[in-house]
Coordinates of N, CA, C and O in Angstrom, one line a residue:
M1 N 80.9 -28.3 -2.0 CA 79.5 -27.2 -1.8 C 78.2 -27.9 -1.4 O 78.0 -28.8 -2.0
D2 N 77.5 -27.3 -0.6 CA 76.2 -27.9 -0.2 C 75.3 -26.9 -1.1 O 74.6 -25.8 -0.6
I3 N 74.7 -27.7 -2.1 CA 74.0 -26.9 -3.0 C 72.9 -26.9 -2.1 O 71.8 -25.8 -2.5
D4 N 72.1 -28.1 -2.0 CA 71.1 -28.2 -1.4 C 70.9 -27.7 0.0 O 69.7 -27.6 0.4
K5 N 71.7 -27.9 0.8 CA 71.8 -27.2 2.2 C 71.4 -25.6 2.5 O 70.8 -24.9 3.5
T6 N 71.4 -24.8 1.2 CA 71.4 -22.9 1.2 C 69.7 -22.6 1.1 O 69.2 -23.5 0.6
V7 N 69.6 -21.9 1.8 CA 68.4 -20.9 1.6 C 67.9 -20.3 0.3 O 67.3 -20.0 0.0
K8 N 69.4 -19.8 0.1 CA 69.2 -19.1 -1.1 C 68.8 -19.9 -2.4 O 68.8 -20.9 -2.5
L9 N 68.0 -18.9 -3.3 CA 67.5 -19.7 -4.6 C 68.4 -20.1 -5.5 O 68.7 -20.6 -6.5
R10 N 69.7 -19.0 -5.7 CA 70.7 -18.8 -6.6 C 72.1 -19.2 -5.5 O 72.7 -18.1 -5.5
P11 N 72.4 -20.1 -5.2 CA 73.8 -20.4 -4.3 C 74.6 -20.0 -4.9 O 75.2 -20.2 -6.3
R12 N 75.7 -19.6 -4.1 CA 77.2 -18.9 -4.6 C 78.3 -19.4 -4.1 O 78.2 -20.3 -2.7
F13 N 79.7 -19.8 -4.4 CA 80.6 -20.3 -4.0 C 81.7 -19.5 -3.9 O 81.7 -19.0 -5.5
R14 N 83.0 -19.7 -3.5 CA 84.3 -19.3 -3.8 C 85.1 -20.5 -3.9 O 84.9 -20.8 -2.8
Y15 N 85.9 -20.3 -4.8 CA 86.7 -21.5 -5.1 C 88.4 -21.1 -5.3 O 88.8 -20.4 -6.4
Y16 N 89.3 -21.2 -4.3 CA 90.9 -20.8 -4.7 C 91.5 -22.0 -5.3 O 91.8 -23.4 -4.9
T17 N 92.2 -21.6 -6.2 CA 93.2 -22.6 -6.9 C 94.4 -21.7 -7.1 O 94.9 -20.9 -7.1
D18 N 95.5 -22.9 -7.2 CA 96.8 -22.5 -7.6 C 97.3 -22.2 -9.0 O 98.2 -21.8 -9.3
K19 N 96.5 -23.0 -9.9 CA 96.4 -23.1 -11.5 C 96.3 -21.5 -12.1 O 95.5 -20.5 -11.3
K20 N 96.9 -21.4 -12.8 CA 96.9 -19.9 -13.8 C 95.6 -19.9 -14.7 O 95.1 -20.9 -14.8
K21 N 95.4 -18.5 -14.9 CA 94.2 -18.4 -15.5 C 94.2 -19.2 -16.8 O 92.9 -19.6 -17.6
T22 N 95.4 -18.8 -17.8 CA 95.6 -19.4 -19.1 C 95.3 -21.2 -18.6 O 94.9 -21.4 -19.8
V23 N 95.7 -21.6 -18.1 CA 95.5 -22.8 -18.0 C 94.3 -23.4 -17.7 O 93.3 -24.5 -18.5
L24 N 93.4 -23.2 -17.2 CA 92.3 -23.2 -16.6 C 91.1 -23.0 -17.9 O 90.3 -23.6 -18.2
L25 N 91.2 -21.8 -18.5 CA 90.7 -21.3 -19.9 C 91.0 -22.2 -20.8 O 90.3 -23.0 -21.5
E26 N 92.4 -23.0 -20.8 CA 92.5 -24.0 -22.3 C 91.7 -25.4 -21.6 O 91.3 -25.9 -22.6
R27 N 91.5 -25.6 -20.3 CA 91.1 -26.5 -19.9 C 89.4 -26.5 -20.5 O 89.1 -27.9 -20.8
I28 N 89.0 -25.6 -20.1 CA 87.5 -25.4 -20.4 C 86.9 -25.6 -21.8 O 86.1 -26.0 -22.1
K29 N 88.4 -25.4 -22.7 CA 88.0 -25.3 -23.8 C 88.1 -26.8 -24.6 O 87.2 -27.3 -25.3
K30 N 88.8 -27.5 -23.8 CA 89.0 -29.3 -24.1 C 87.5 -29.7 -23.8 O 87.1 -30.7 -24.1
L31 N 87.4 -29.3 -22.4 CA 85.9 -29.9 -21.4 C 84.7 -29.8 -22.4 O 83.4 -29.9 -22.9
K32 N 84.8 -28.4 -23.3 CA 83.7 -28.0 -24.2 C 83.5 -28.7 -25.2 O 82.3 -29.4 -25.5
T33 N 84.7 -29.5 -25.8 CA 84.5 -30.1 -27.1 C 84.3 -31.3 -26.5 O 83.3 -32.3 -27.1
E34 N 84.7 -32.0 -25.4 CA 84.6 -33.3 -25.0 C 83.1 -33.8 -24.1 O 82.5 -34.6 -24.1
Y35 N 82.4 -32.7 -24.0 CA 81.1 -32.6 -23.4 C 79.9 -31.8 -23.9 O 79.2 -31.9 -23.6
S36 N 80.6 -31.8 -25.4 CA 79.6 -31.1 -26.1 C 78.3 -31.8 -26.6 O 77.6 -31.3 -26.7
S37 N 77.9 -32.8 -25.9 CA 76.9 -33.6 -26.2 C 75.6 -33.5 -25.1 O 74.5 -33.1 -24.9
K38 N 76.2 -33.4 -23.9 CA 76.0 -32.9 -22.5 C 75.5 -31.8 -21.8 O 74.8 -31.4 -21.5
F39 N 76.7 -30.8 -22.3 CA 76.6 -29.4 -21.8 C 77.0 -28.7 -23.1 O 77.7 -28.7 -24.0
R40 N 76.8 -26.9 -22.8 CA 77.0 -26.0 -23.6 C 77.8 -25.2 -22.9 O 77.3 -24.7 -21.5
V41 N 79.0 -25.1 -23.3 CA 79.9 -23.7 -22.4 C 80.3 -22.2 -23.4 O 80.5 -22.6 -24.5
K42 N 79.9 -21.8 -22.7 CA 80.1 -20.5 -23.4 C 81.5 -19.5 -22.5 O 81.3 -19.8 -21.3
L43 N 82.2 -18.8 -23.2 CA 83.3 -17.9 -22.8 C 83.6 -16.8 -23.2 O 82.7 -16.4 -24.2
S44 N 83.3 -15.8 -22.4 CA 83.3 -14.6 -22.6 C 84.3 -13.9 -21.4 O 84.0 -13.2 -20.4
G45 N 85.7 -13.5 -22.0 CA 86.6 -12.9 -21.0 C 86.9 -13.7 -20.0 O 87.4 -14.9 -20.1
N46 N 86.7 -13.3 -19.0 CA 87.0 -14.1 -17.2 C 85.7 -14.5 -16.9 O 85.5 -15.4 -16.0
H47 N 84.8 -14.8 -17.8 CA 83.3 -15.4 -17.3 C 83.0 -16.8 -18.3 O 83.3 -16.7 -19.4
I48 N 82.7 -17.9 -17.7 CA 82.0 -19.0 -18.2 C 80.9 -19.4 -17.4 O 80.2 -19.5 -16.6
W49 N 80.1 -20.0 -18.6 CA 78.9 -20.3 -18.2 C 78.6 -21.5 -18.9 O 78.9 -22.2 -20.1
I50 N 78.0 -22.8 -17.8 CA 78.0 -24.2 -18.1 C 76.5 -24.3 -18.4 O 76.2 -24.1 -17.0
H51 N 76.0 -24.6 -19.3 CA 74.5 -25.1 -19.6 C 74.5 -26.6 -19.8 O 75.4 -27.1 -20.7
H52 N 73.2 -27.0 -19.1 CA 72.9 -28.2 -20.1 C 72.4 -28.3 -21.4 O 72.2 -27.2 -22.0
A53 N 72.8 -29.3 -22.1 CA 72.2 -29.6 -23.3 C 70.8 -29.2 -23.9 O 70.0 -29.3 -22.8
R54 N 70.3 -28.2 -24.8 CA 69.0 -28.0 -24.8 C 68.1 -28.9 -24.8 O 67.0 -29.2 -24.2
S55 N 68.4 -30.1 -25.1 CA 67.7 -31.3 -25.4 C 67.2 -32.1 -23.7 O 66.4 -32.4 -23.5
R56 N 68.2 -31.7 -22.4 CA 68.1 -31.7 -21.5 C 67.2 -30.8 -20.4 O 67.2 -31.1 -19.4
E57 N 67.1 -29.5 -21.3 CA 66.6 -28.7 -20.1 C 65.1 -28.6 -19.9 O 64.5 -28.9 -20.8
K58 N 65.0 -28.1 -18.6 CA 63.6 -28.6 -18.0 C 63.4 -26.8 -17.5 O 64.2 -25.8 -17.3
I59 N 62.3 -26.7 -17.1 CA 62.3 -25.3 -16.2 C 62.5 -25.2 -14.9 O 63.1 -23.9 -14.9
F60 N 63.3 -26.2 -14.8 CA 63.9 -26.2 -13.3 C 65.4 -26.7 -13.5 O 66.3 -26.7 -12.6
T61 N 65.9 -26.6 -14.9 CA 67.5 -26.9 -15.3 C 68.0 -25.7 -14.7 O 68.1 -24.9 -15.4
P62 N 69.2 -25.5 -14.0 CA 70.0 -24.7 -13.3 C 71.4 -24.9 -14.7 O 71.5 -25.5 -15.3
H63 N 72.0 -23.6 -14.5 CA 73.0 -23.4 -15.1 C 74.3 -22.6 -14.2 O 73.9 -22.5 -13.2
L64 N 75.4 -22.9 -14.3 CA 76.8 -22.5 -13.4 C 77.5 -21.4 -14.0 O 78.0 -21.5 -15.3
H65 N 77.6 -20.3 -13.6 CA 78.3 -19.1 -14.1 C 79.6 -19.1 -13.3 O 79.3 -19.2 -12.0
L66 N 80.8 -19.2 -14.1 CA 82.1 -18.8 -13.0 C 82.7 -17.5 -13.7 O 82.4 -17.3 -14.8
E67 N 83.2 -17.1 -12.7 CA 84.0 -15.8 -12.9 C 85.4 -16.0 -12.0 O 85.6 -16.4 -11.0
L68 N 86.6 -15.8 -13.0 CA 87.8 -15.9 -12.9 C 88.4 -14.5 -12.3 O 88.4 -13.6 -12.9
V69 N 88.8 -14.7 -11.1 CA 89.1 -13.2 -10.5 C 90.6 -13.3 -10.1 O 91.3 -14.4 -9.6
E70 N 91.6 -12.4 -11.0 CA 93.0 -12.4 -10.4 C 93.2 -11.7 -9.6 O 92.4 -10.7 -9.6
D71 N 94.3 -12.0 -9.1 CA 94.7 -10.7 -7.7 C 93.4 -10.6 -6.8 O 93.0 -9.2 -6.5
D72 N 92.8 -11.1 -6.1 CA 92.2 -11.2 -5.3 C 92.6 -10.7 -3.9 O 94.0 -11.0 -3.6
Y73 N 92.2 -9.8 -3.5 CA 92.5 -9.0 -2.0 C 92.8 -10.0 -0.8 O 93.6 -9.8 -0.1
E74 N 91.9 -11.1 -0.4 CA 92.2 -12.2 0.1 C 93.2 -12.9 0.2 O 94.0 -13.0 0.9
L75 N 93.7 -13.7 -0.8 CA 95.0 -14.3 -1.3 C 95.3 -14.0 -2.7 O 94.8 -14.5 -3.5
P76 N 96.1 -13.2 -2.7 CA 96.4 -12.3 -4.2 C 97.5 -13.3 -4.9 O 97.3 -13.3 -6.1
D77 N 98.1 -14.5 -4.1 CA 98.7 -15.1 -5.2 C 98.3 -16.3 -5.8 O 98.5 -17.2 -6.0
K78 N 97.0 -16.6 -5.4 CA 96.3 -17.6 -6.1 C 94.7 -16.9 -6.9 O 94.4 -15.9 -6.7
L79 N 93.8 -18.2 -7.8 CA 92.9 -17.7 -8.4 C 91.9 -17.5 -8.0 O 91.6 -18.9 -7.5
L80 N 91.2 -16.8 -7.6 CA 89.7 -17.3 -7.4 C 88.8 -17.2 -8.5 O 88.7 -16.7 -9.3
V81 N 88.0 -18.4 -8.1 CA 86.9 -18.6 -8.9 C 85.5 -18.6 -8.2 O 85.1 -19.1 -7.3
K82 N 84.5 -17.8 -9.0 CA 83.4 -17.5 -8.2 C 82.6 -18.2 -9.0 O 82.5 -17.9 -10.2
G83 N 81.2 -19.1 -8.2 CA 80.6 -19.5 -9.0 C 78.8 -19.3 -8.4 O 78.8 -18.7 -7.1
L84 N 78.3 -19.5 -9.5 CA 77.1 -19.0 -9.0 C 75.8 -20.0 -9.7 O 76.0 -20.2 -11.3
Y85 N 74.8 -20.6 -9.3 CA 74.1 -21.5 -9.8 C 72.8 -21.0 -9.9 O 72.3 -20.3 -8.8
S86 N 72.0 -20.7 -11.2 CA 71.1 -20.2 -10.9 C 70.2 -21.0 -12.2 O 70.9 -21.5 -12.8
P87 N 68.7 -20.5 -12.3 CA 68.1 -21.0 -13.2 C 68.2 -20.2 -14.6 O 68.8 -19.1 -14.7
N88 N 67.4 -20.8 -15.4 CA 67.6 -20.2 -16.9 C 67.4 -18.9 -16.9 O 66.3 -18.4 -15.8
S89 N 67.9 -18.0 -17.5 CA 67.7 -16.6 -17.1 C 66.4 -15.8 -17.9 O 65.7 -14.9 -16.9
S90 N 65.9 -16.6 -18.6 CA 64.3 -15.7 -19.2 C 63.3 -16.2 -18.1 O 62.6 -15.6 -17.7
Y91 N 63.6 -17.3 -17.2 CA 62.6 -18.0 -16.4 C 62.9 -16.9 -14.8 O 61.7 -16.6 -14.1
W92 N 64.1 -16.9 -14.5 CA 64.4 -16.1 -13.4 C 63.9 -14.8 -13.8 O 63.3 -14.1 -12.6
T93 N 64.2 -14.0 -14.9 CA 63.4 -13.0 -15.0 C 61.8 -12.9 -14.8 O 61.3 -11.7 -14.3
M94 N 61.3 -13.8 -15.3 CA 59.9 -13.9 -14.9 C 59.1 -13.9 -13.9 O 58.6 -13.1 -13.5
F95 N 60.2 -14.7 -13.1 CA 60.2 -15.0 -11.5 C 60.2 -13.6 -10.9 O 59.5 -13.2 -10.0
M96 N 61.4 -12.9 -11.1 CA 61.8 -11.4 -10.7 C 60.4 -10.4 -10.8 O 60.0 -9.7 -9.8
F97 N 60.0 -10.6 -12.2 CA 59.0 -9.7 -12.4 C 57.8 -9.7 -11.7 O 57.1 -8.7 -11.2
L98 N 57.3 -11.4 -11.5 CA 56.1 -11.4 -10.9 C 56.2 -11.2 -9.2 O 55.4 -10.5 -8.6
H99 N 57.5 -11.1 -8.6 CA 57.9 -10.3 -7.4 C 57.7 -9.0 -7.5 O 57.2 -8.5 -6.4
F100 N 58.1 -8.6 -8.4 CA 57.9 -6.9 -8.4 C 56.5 -6.4 -8.6 O 55.9 -5.3 -7.8
I101 N 55.6 -7.5 -9.4 CA 54.2 -6.9 -9.4 C 53.5 -7.3 -7.8 O 52.4 -6.1 -7.9
L102 N 54.2 -8.3 -7.2 CA 53.4 -8.5 -6.3 C 53.6 -7.6 -5.2 O 53.1 -6.8 -4.3
A103 N 54.9 -7.1 -5.0 CA 55.2 -5.8 -4.2 C 54.7 -4.9 -4.2 O 54.2 -4.1 -3.6
G104 N 54.5 -4.5 -5.7 CA 53.6 -3.3 -6.3 C 52.4 -3.2 -5.7 O 51.4 -1.9 -5.2
L105 N 51.5 -4.3 -5.9 CA 50.2 -4.8 -5.5 C 50.1 -4.7 -4.1 O 49.2 -3.9 -3.5
F106 N 51.0 -5.0 -3.3 CA 51.2 -5.1 -1.7 C 51.2 -3.5 -1.3 O 50.5 -3.0 -0.3
I107 N 52.0 -2.6 -2.1 CA 52.1 -1.3 -1.6 C 50.9 -0.8 -1.9 O 50.0 0.4 -1.2
V108 N 50.1 -1.0 -3.2 CA 48.8 0.1 -3.5 C 47.8 -0.5 -2.4 O 47.0 0.4 -1.9
F109 N 47.7 -2.1 -2.1 CA 46.8 -2.4 -1.2 C 46.8 -1.4 0.1 O 45.9 -1.4 1.1
A110 N 48.5 -1.4 0.7 CA 48.6 -1.0 1.9 C 48.2 0.6 1.9 O 47.5 1.3 2.8
I111 N 48.2 1.1 0.8 CA 48.1 3.0 0.9 C 46.6 3.1 0.6 O 46.0 3.8 1.6
M112 N 45.8 1.8 -0.2 CA 44.4 2.1 0.2 C 43.7 2.1 1.6 O 43.1 2.5 1.8
A113 N 44.2 0.6 2.1 CA 43.9 0.7 3.7 C 43.9 1.2 4.3 O 43.0 1.9 5.3
Y114 N 45.5 2.1 4.3 CA 45.6 3.6 5.3 C 44.4 4.6 5.2 O 43.9 5.3 5.6
T115 N 44.5 4.5 3.8 CA 43.5 5.7 3.1 C 42.0 5.5 3.5 O 41.5 6.6 4.5
K116 N 41.4 4.5 3.7 CA 40.4 4.0 4.2 C 39.7 4.1 5.5 O 39.3 5.0 5.8
S117 N 41.1 3.7 6.2 CA 40.8 3.8 7.8 C 40.9 5.2 8.1 O 40.4 5.5 9.3
V118 N 41.8 6.2 7.7 CA 41.6 7.6 7.9 C 40.5 8.6 7.4 O 40.4 9.0 8.5
L119 N 39.8 7.8 6.7 CA 38.9 8.3 6.5 C 37.1 7.4 7.4 O 36.4 7.7 6.9
D120 N 37.8 6.9 7.9 CA 37.2 6.1 8.8 C 35.9 5.1 7.8 O 34.6 5.4 8.5
E121 N 36.6 4.6 7.0 CA 35.7 4.0 5.9 C 35.9 2.1 6.2 O 37.4 2.1 6.9
N122 N 35.2 1.3 5.6 CA 35.8 0.0 5.8 C 36.7 -0.4 5.0 O 36.8 -0.3 3.8
Y123 N 38.0 -0.8 5.5 CA 39.2 -1.2 5.1 C 39.5 -2.7 5.1 O 40.6 -3.0 4.3
A124 N 38.9 -3.5 5.4 CA 39.1 -5.1 5.5 C 39.1 -5.4 4.2 O 40.1 -6.4 4.2
L125 N 38.6 -5.4 3.0 CA 38.8 -5.8 1.9 C 40.6 -5.5 1.6 O 41.2 -6.5 1.0
Y126 N 41.2 -4.7 1.6 CA 42.4 -3.9 1.3 C 43.6 -4.7 2.4 O 44.4 -5.1 1.6
V127 N 43.1 -5.3 3.4 CA 43.8 -5.7 4.4 C 43.9 -7.5 4.0 O 45.0 -8.2 3.9
Y128 N 42.6 -8.1 3.4 CA 42.5 -9.6 3.0 C 43.7 -9.5 1.7 O 43.8 -10.5 1.4
L129 N 43.3 -8.3 0.8 CA 44.2 -8.6 -0.3 C 45.8 -8.4 -0.3 O 46.6 -9.3 -0.7
M130 N 45.9 -7.7 1.0 CA 47.6 -7.7 1.7 C 47.9 -9.3 1.7 O 48.9 -9.9 1.5
A131 N 46.9 -9.7 2.7 CA 46.9 -11.0 3.2 C 47.5 -11.9 2.0 O 48.2 -13.0 2.1
F132 N 46.4 -11.9 0.8 CA 46.9 -12.4 -0.2 C 47.7 -12.6 -0.8 O 48.5 -13.7 -1.4
V133 N 48.3 -11.4 -1.3 CA 49.9 -11.0 -2.0 C 50.5 -11.9 -1.0 O 51.7 -12.2 -1.9
V134 N 50.7 -11.5 0.1 CA 52.0 -12.2 1.3 C 52.0 -13.8 0.7 O 52.6 -14.1 0.4
L135 N 50.6 -14.4 0.7 CA 50.1 -15.8 0.3 C 51.0 -16.3 -0.9 O 51.7 -17.4 -1.1
A136 N 50.7 -15.1 -2.0 CA 51.1 -15.3 -3.1 C 52.9 -15.4 -3.5 O 53.5 -15.8 -3.9
W137 N 53.5 -14.7 -2.7 CA 55.1 -14.4 -2.4 C 55.1 -15.7 -1.7 O 56.2 -16.1 -2.3
L138 N 54.6 -16.2 -0.8 CA 55.0 -17.5 -0.4 C 54.8 -18.6 -1.0 O 55.8 -19.4 -1.1
G139 N 53.9 -18.9 -1.9 CA 53.5 -19.6 -3.0 C 54.7 -19.8 -4.2 O 55.1 -20.6 -4.7
L140 N 55.2 -18.2 -4.5 CA 56.3 -18.3 -5.2 C 57.6 -18.7 -4.8 O 58.5 -19.5 -5.5
Y141 N 57.8 -18.6 -3.5 CA 59.1 -19.4 -2.7 C 58.9 -20.6 -2.8 O 60.0 -21.2 -3.3
V142 N 57.7 -21.2 -2.2 CA 58.0 -22.6 -2.6 C 58.1 -23.2 -3.8 O 58.5 -24.5 -3.9
F143 N 57.0 -22.6 -5.1 CA 57.2 -23.0 -6.4 C 59.1 -22.9 -6.6 O 59.7 -23.9 -7.1
A144 N 59.7 -22.2 -6.0 CA 60.8 -21.8 -6.6 C 61.8 -22.9 -6.1 O 62.6 -23.6 -6.4
R145 N 61.8 -23.0 -4.3 CA 62.1 -24.0 -3.8 C 61.9 -25.5 -4.1 O 62.8 -26.2 -4.5
Y146 N 61.0 -25.7 -4.5 CA 60.2 -27.1 -5.1 C 61.3 -27.5 -6.6 O 61.6 -28.3 -6.6
N147 N 61.1 -26.4 -7.5 CA 62.0 -26.5 -8.8 C 63.4 -26.5 -8.5 O 64.0 -27.2 -9.2
R148 N 63.9 -26.0 -7.5 CA 65.5 -25.9 -7.3 C 66.0 -27.7 -6.8 O 66.5 -27.9 -7.4
K149 N 65.0 -28.0 -6.2 CA 64.8 -29.1 -5.4 C 65.0 -30.3 -6.6 O 65.9 -31.2 -7.1
R150 N 63.9 -30.2 -7.7 CA 63.9 -30.8 -8.7 C 65.0 -30.9 -9.5 O 65.3 -31.7 -10.3
G151 N 66.0 -29.8 -9.5 CA 67.2 -29.6 -10.6 C 68.5 -30.1 -9.9 O 69.3 -29.7 -10.3
L152 N 68.2 -30.3 -8.8 CA 69.6 -30.8 -8.0 C 70.7 -32.0 -8.4 O 71.6 -31.3 -8.7
S153 N 70.0 -32.4 -8.9 CA 70.5 -33.8 -9.8 C 71.5 -33.2 -11.1 O 72.5 -33.5 -11.1
Q154 N 70.8 -32.3 -11.5 CA 71.5 -31.5 -12.7 C 72.4 -30.8 -12.0 O 73.7 -30.3 -12.6
A155 N 72.0 -30.0 -11.3 CA 73.2 -29.1 -10.3 C 74.5 -29.8 -10.1 O 75.7 -29.5 -9.9
Y156 N 74.2 -31.1 -9.7 CA 75.5 -31.9 -9.1 C 75.8 -32.5 -10.2 O 77.4 -32.2 -10.4
E157 N 75.7 -32.5 -11.2 CA 76.0 -32.8 -12.7 C 77.3 -31.4 -13.2 O 78.5 -31.7 -13.4
L158 N 76.9 -30.4 -12.8 CA 77.5 -29.3 -13.2 C 78.7 -29.1 -12.1 O 79.9 -28.6 -12.4
E159 N 78.6 -29.3 -11.1 CA 79.3 -29.3 -10.0 C 80.7 -30.4 -10.3 O 81.8 -30.3 -10.5
K160 N 79.9 -31.5 -10.6 CA 81.0 -32.5 -10.9 C 82.0 -31.9 -12.4 O 83.3 -32.4 -12.0
V161 N 81.5 -31.5 -13.0 CA 82.2 -30.7 -14.3 C 83.3 -30.1 -13.8 O 84.4 -29.7 -14.5
F162 N 82.6 -29.0 -12.7 CA 83.6 -28.0 -12.5 C 84.8 -28.8 -11.6 O 85.8 -28.0 -12.1
K163 N 84.7 -29.4 -10.5 CA 85.8 -29.9 -10.3 C 86.7 -30.8 -10.8 O 88.1 -30.8 -11.2
E164 N 86.2 -31.4 -12.0 CA 86.9 -32.1 -12.9 C 87.9 -31.1 -13.7 O 88.9 -31.0 -14.1
W165 N 87.2 -29.8 -14.1 CA 88.1 -28.8 -14.8 C 89.2 -28.2 -13.9 O 90.3 -28.0 -14.1
V166 N 89.0 -27.7 -12.4 CA 90.0 -27.1 -11.7 C 90.8 -28.3 -10.9 O 92.0 -27.6 -10.7
K167 N 90.4 -29.4 -10.9 CA 91.4 -30.4 -10.3 C 92.3 -31.1 -11.2 O 93.0 -32.0 -10.6
K168 N 92.0 -31.3 -12.8 CA 92.5 -32.1 -13.3 C 94.1 -31.8 -13.7 O 94.3 -30.9 -13.6

């Protein structure tokens, strides 16, 4: 898996295995106790979340969400494991909230600039504000990429646990 090569801020992957779901769930329970000092593992039905221990968490620390899918239409005789690397949920929510605020501001400034231009008034301020919002968007993206790069070593640790889990 090329975690660092993708443009996406939340890289995804698909992994097919011949192993049964019950075997993998038993394995993850063993790994949960084996790695309890380094990782927190949560299970809920077909979903598994692997987090780093709270003592090792930073703002850039990723977690790995896995979903076990039986009877996949592409390869029905194999078990599909869907994986998603993503940042802490609260940070991701805050990040998305900031994006929506910026989108709203951009729309408001665009409407104001259009209104001022239709009324033959000076609308330069709103165009500058729209440019500032675009720069802020780019800043958020760069910030997210930077933090993802800082969390790559931890993402590779999660990948190592995943590979140990499915290939053991």
